[in-house]
Short mmCIF file of C-alpha atoms in Angstrom, two decimals:
data_model
loop_
_atom_site.label_atom_id
_atom_site.label_comp_id
_atom_site.label_asym_id
_atom_site.label_seq_id
_atom_site.Cartn_x
_atom_site.Cartn_y
_atom_site.Cartn_z
CA UNK A 1 95.96 114.86 88.37
CA UNK A 2 92.95 113.48 86.41
CA UNK A 3 91.97 110.38 87.47
CA UNK A 4 89.51 108.70 85.29
CA UNK A 5 87.14 105.65 86.66
CA UNK A 6 85.64 103.12 84.72
CA UNK A 7 82.12 101.30 84.85
CA UNK A 8 81.55 97.90 84.93
CA UNK A 9 84.10 96.08 84.36
CA UNK A 10 83.46 93.50 82.03
CA UNK A 11 79.51 93.63 80.13
CA UNK A 12 77.46 90.76 78.30
CA UNK A 13 74.89 91.52 76.29
CA UNK A 14 72.48 89.33 73.74
CA UNK A 15 72.92 90.60 69.73
CA UNK A 16 70.53 93.61 69.65
CA UNK A 17 70.39 95.00 72.95
CA UNK A 18 71.83 97.61 74.04
CA UNK A 19 74.87 97.92 75.86
CA UNK A 20 76.25 101.57 78.27
CA UNK A 21 79.26 102.27 79.46
CA UNK A 22 80.58 105.00 82.69
CA UNK A 23 83.48 107.67 83.22
CA UNK A 24 84.08 109.28 85.80
CA UNK A 25 86.41 111.70 86.18
CA UNK A 26 87.52 113.84 88.97
CA UNK A 27 89.06 118.05 87.52
CA UNK A 28 86.61 119.42 86.37
CA UNK A 29 89.26 121.56 84.26
CA UNK A 30 89.44 118.55 81.97
CA UNK A 31 87.15 119.25 78.18
CA UNK A 32 88.19 116.56 76.14
CA UNK A 33 86.74 112.99 76.38
CA UNK A 34 87.89 109.44 73.77
CA UNK A 35 86.42 106.30 73.47
CA UNK A 36 88.60 103.64 71.83
CA UNK A 37 87.53 100.38 71.08
CA UNK A 38 90.34 97.45 71.08
CA UNK A 39 89.36 94.64 69.02
CA UNK A 40 91.66 91.64 70.69
CA UNK A 41 94.94 91.64 69.65
CA UNK A 42 94.71 94.93 67.52
CA UNK A 43 95.18 98.70 68.49
CA UNK A 44 93.12 100.72 70.27
CA UNK A 45 91.21 103.17 67.95
CA UNK A 46 89.19 105.83 68.36
CA UNK A 47 85.82 105.24 67.65
CA UNK A 48 84.01 108.66 69.28
CA UNK A 49 85.57 111.42 71.80
CA UNK A 50 83.52 114.06 72.97
CA UNK A 51 83.77 118.07 73.91
CA UNK A 52 83.41 119.48 77.44
CA UNK A 53 80.98 122.22 75.48
CA UNK A 54 78.75 119.55 74.18
CA UNK A 55 76.25 116.97 75.77
CA UNK A 56 75.78 114.87 73.43
CA UNK A 57 77.22 113.00 69.85
CA UNK A 58 76.09 109.99 68.32
CA UNK A 59 77.62 108.53 65.39
CA UNK A 60 75.68 106.07 63.86
CA UNK A 61 74.77 102.45 66.73
CA UNK A 62 76.66 104.80 69.31
CA UNK A 63 76.76 107.55 71.17
CA UNK A 64 78.81 109.42 73.78
CA UNK A 65 77.14 111.94 76.25
CA UNK A 66 78.62 114.17 79.04
CA UNK A 67 77.28 115.53 82.48
CA UNK A 68 79.81 118.07 83.99
CA UNK A 69 78.02 118.68 86.53
CA UNK A 70 78.25 115.21 88.21
CA UNK A 71 81.66 114.57 85.89
CA UNK A 72 80.48 111.56 84.04
CA UNK A 73 80.03 110.41 80.57
CA UNK A 74 79.35 107.36 78.68
CA UNK A 75 79.11 105.64 75.66
CA UNK A 76 75.73 104.39 74.05
CA UNK A 77 76.04 101.59 71.83
CA UNK A 78 73.11 100.82 70.92
CA UNK A 79 71.75 97.63 68.11
CA UNK A 80 75.07 95.40 69.82
CA UNK A 81 76.08 93.00 67.22
CA UNK A 82 78.67 90.51 67.76
CA UNK A 83 81.23 93.15 66.11
CA UNK A 84 81.32 95.43 68.66
CA UNK A 85 83.11 92.86 71.24
CA UNK A 86 85.99 94.93 71.83
CA UNK A 87 87.50 95.99 75.31
CA UNK A 88 86.40 99.51 75.36
CA UNK A 89 88.63 102.58 77.14
CA UNK A 90 87.44 106.26 78.16
CA UNK A 91 89.38 108.70 78.56
CA UNK A 92 89.79 112.55 80.06
CA UNK A 93 92.30 115.30 79.41
CA UNK A 94 92.47 118.87 80.08
CA UNK A 95 95.49 119.59 77.62
CA UNK A 96 97.64 117.68 75.41
CA UNK A 97 100.21 116.04 78.06
CA UNK A 98 97.93 114.42 80.80
CA UNK A 99 94.78 112.16 79.07
CA UNK A 100 94.21 109.68 81.57
CA UNK A 101 92.08 106.62 80.34
CA UNK A 102 90.11 103.93 82.50
CA UNK A 103 90.52 100.32 83.38
CA UNK A 104 88.54 98.77 80.57
CA UNK A 105 85.15 97.12 80.12
CA UNK A 106 85.02 94.01 78.27
CA UNK A 107 82.31 93.37 76.17
CA UNK A 108 81.05 90.57 75.13
CA UNK A 109 77.80 90.97 72.69
CA UNK A 110 76.31 87.08 72.55
CA UNK A 111 74.80 85.94 69.05
CA UNK B 1 94.91 109.46 59.78
CA UNK B 2 98.59 109.53 61.87
CA UNK B 3 100.03 105.93 61.17
CA UNK B 4 102.29 104.73 64.08
CA UNK B 5 104.98 101.53 63.58
CA UNK B 6 106.79 99.79 66.71
CA UNK B 7 109.63 98.08 65.39
CA UNK B 8 108.10 94.26 67.35
CA UNK B 9 105.15 92.51 67.45
CA UNK B 10 106.56 89.91 70.50
CA UNK B 11 109.54 90.53 72.06
CA UNK B 12 111.19 87.55 74.86
CA UNK B 13 113.99 88.98 76.49
CA UNK B 14 115.81 88.18 80.32
CA UNK B 15 116.38 88.73 83.27
CA UNK B 16 118.49 91.56 83.54
CA UNK B 17 119.10 91.87 79.55
CA UNK B 18 118.30 96.05 77.96
CA UNK B 19 115.43 95.84 75.37
CA UNK B 20 115.18 98.49 73.19
CA UNK B 21 111.33 99.53 71.78
CA UNK B 22 110.95 101.80 69.04
CA UNK B 23 107.89 103.81 67.76
CA UNK B 24 108.14 105.55 64.84
CA UNK B 25 104.62 108.21 63.67
CA UNK B 26 104.51 109.82 60.17
CA UNK B 27 102.78 112.88 61.06
CA UNK B 28 105.31 115.27 62.11
CA UNK B 29 103.36 115.57 65.67
CA UNK B 30 105.18 116.45 68.78
CA UNK B 31 104.07 114.35 71.43
CA UNK B 32 104.38 110.63 71.75
CA UNK B 33 103.74 109.08 73.95
CA UNK B 34 104.68 105.39 75.80
CA UNK B 35 102.71 103.48 77.40
CA UNK B 36 101.75 99.97 79.37
CA UNK B 37 98.73 97.58 79.32
CA UNK B 38 97.71 95.09 81.87
CA UNK B 39 94.53 93.65 82.44
CA UNK B 40 92.24 95.15 84.93
CA UNK B 41 94.65 98.07 84.70
CA UNK B 42 93.89 100.09 81.67
CA UNK B 43 96.63 101.84 79.66
CA UNK B 44 99.55 103.63 82.13
CA UNK B 45 101.59 106.20 81.18
CA UNK B 46 105.09 105.62 81.37
CA UNK B 47 106.93 108.41 79.58
CA UNK B 48 105.92 110.89 77.10
CA UNK B 49 107.76 113.71 75.07
CA UNK B 50 107.24 116.77 73.86
CA UNK B 51 109.63 117.14 70.99
CA UNK B 52 113.06 116.30 70.66
CA UNK B 53 115.31 115.56 72.98
CA UNK B 54 112.45 116.75 75.54
CA UNK B 55 110.54 113.99 78.28
CA UNK B 56 108.62 114.05 81.04
CA UNK B 57 107.67 110.81 83.52
CA UNK B 58 104.08 109.21 82.94
CA UNK B 59 102.62 107.65 86.19
CA UNK B 60 104.78 104.87 86.00
CA UNK B 61 108.33 105.36 84.72
CA UNK B 62 110.51 103.19 87.50
CA UNK B 63 112.95 100.69 85.24
CA UNK B 64 112.00 102.99 82.19
CA UNK B 65 113.44 105.45 80.20
CA UNK B 66 113.06 107.43 76.81
CA UNK B 67 115.15 108.54 74.04
CA UNK B 68 113.59 110.95 71.14
CA UNK B 69 116.79 111.92 69.00
CA UNK B 70 114.59 112.35 66.02
CA UNK B 71 110.71 113.71 65.40
CA UNK B 72 109.20 110.28 64.47
CA UNK B 73 111.37 107.93 66.50
CA UNK B 74 110.39 108.29 70.15
CA UNK B 75 111.73 104.85 72.09
CA UNK B 76 111.57 103.02 74.84
CA UNK B 77 114.75 101.49 76.56
CA UNK B 78 114.30 98.48 79.13
CA UNK B 79 117.97 99.53 81.34
CA UNK B 80 117.99 95.65 82.60
CA UNK B 81 114.74 94.22 81.99
CA UNK B 82 112.64 92.31 84.83
CA UNK B 83 109.50 90.34 84.93
CA UNK B 84 107.05 92.22 86.37
CA UNK B 85 107.63 94.20 83.14
CA UNK B 86 106.01 91.95 80.91
CA UNK B 87 103.48 93.59 79.05
CA UNK B 88 101.97 94.95 76.27
CA UNK B 89 103.72 98.49 75.02
CA UNK B 90 101.72 100.43 73.33
CA UNK B 91 103.38 104.01 71.94
CA UNK B 92 101.20 106.53 70.55
CA UNK B 93 101.27 109.80 68.57
CA UNK B 94 99.34 112.71 69.46
CA UNK B 95 97.12 115.34 66.50
CA UNK B 96 95.18 117.75 68.11
CA UNK B 97 94.49 116.21 71.36
CA UNK B 98 93.94 112.93 69.66
CA UNK B 99 96.07 109.68 70.14
CA UNK B 100 96.37 107.25 67.89
CA UNK B 101 98.42 104.10 68.85
CA UNK B 102 100.32 101.28 67.28
CA UNK B 103 100.16 98.32 66.88
CA UNK B 104 102.01 97.00 70.36
CA UNK B 105 104.33 95.04 71.56
CA UNK B 106 104.12 91.91 73.76
CA UNK B 107 107.10 91.69 76.11
CA UNK B 108 108.39 87.98 78.12
CA UNK B 109 110.41 88.95 80.58
CA UNK B 110 112.24 85.37 81.40
#
């Protein structure tokens, strides 16, 4: 089955700086890669996703890039703000019942 | 968006008790999932269901069972709770390939 690894486990940046979180996956058949944000005490919420037929996707200050050859994908947050502080999870899926999550990255944005 | 609710936000149970965690979704989706979330381990899949009365084991099913008698409701059962089942439990329903999560149940087993 799919195995997703995520790095780093913790990340601290200064407000206004960029943050990058990286994930690798094991199964080349995976075709869907969502990113979730979980604020303290709240449920994980989908913030952006990318499919394997696309190399990059942007939504305002967040972007995701996918390198299918290397089997890795990354989340980029620009102009970070304190409200970006949360735990971020990446995931990979081949179909409809097989999504696997990374271990999470705790992002802290210091004012 | 799919709305997913869970019956309890916090639960405290004793070792050996039978525990029921309920999850309800409002969008008629076939696929529902139960995960447990532990620090440093991310979200680990316990069980999933792809239709009424249909279930499949996930990566860590030991000590758990599930029930799906109605499409909108997916229950996680701890037959005999143990202290190592203290965790955050998250339910999800899937629309397309996207999973939508409930608010979670934080379970403490004493």
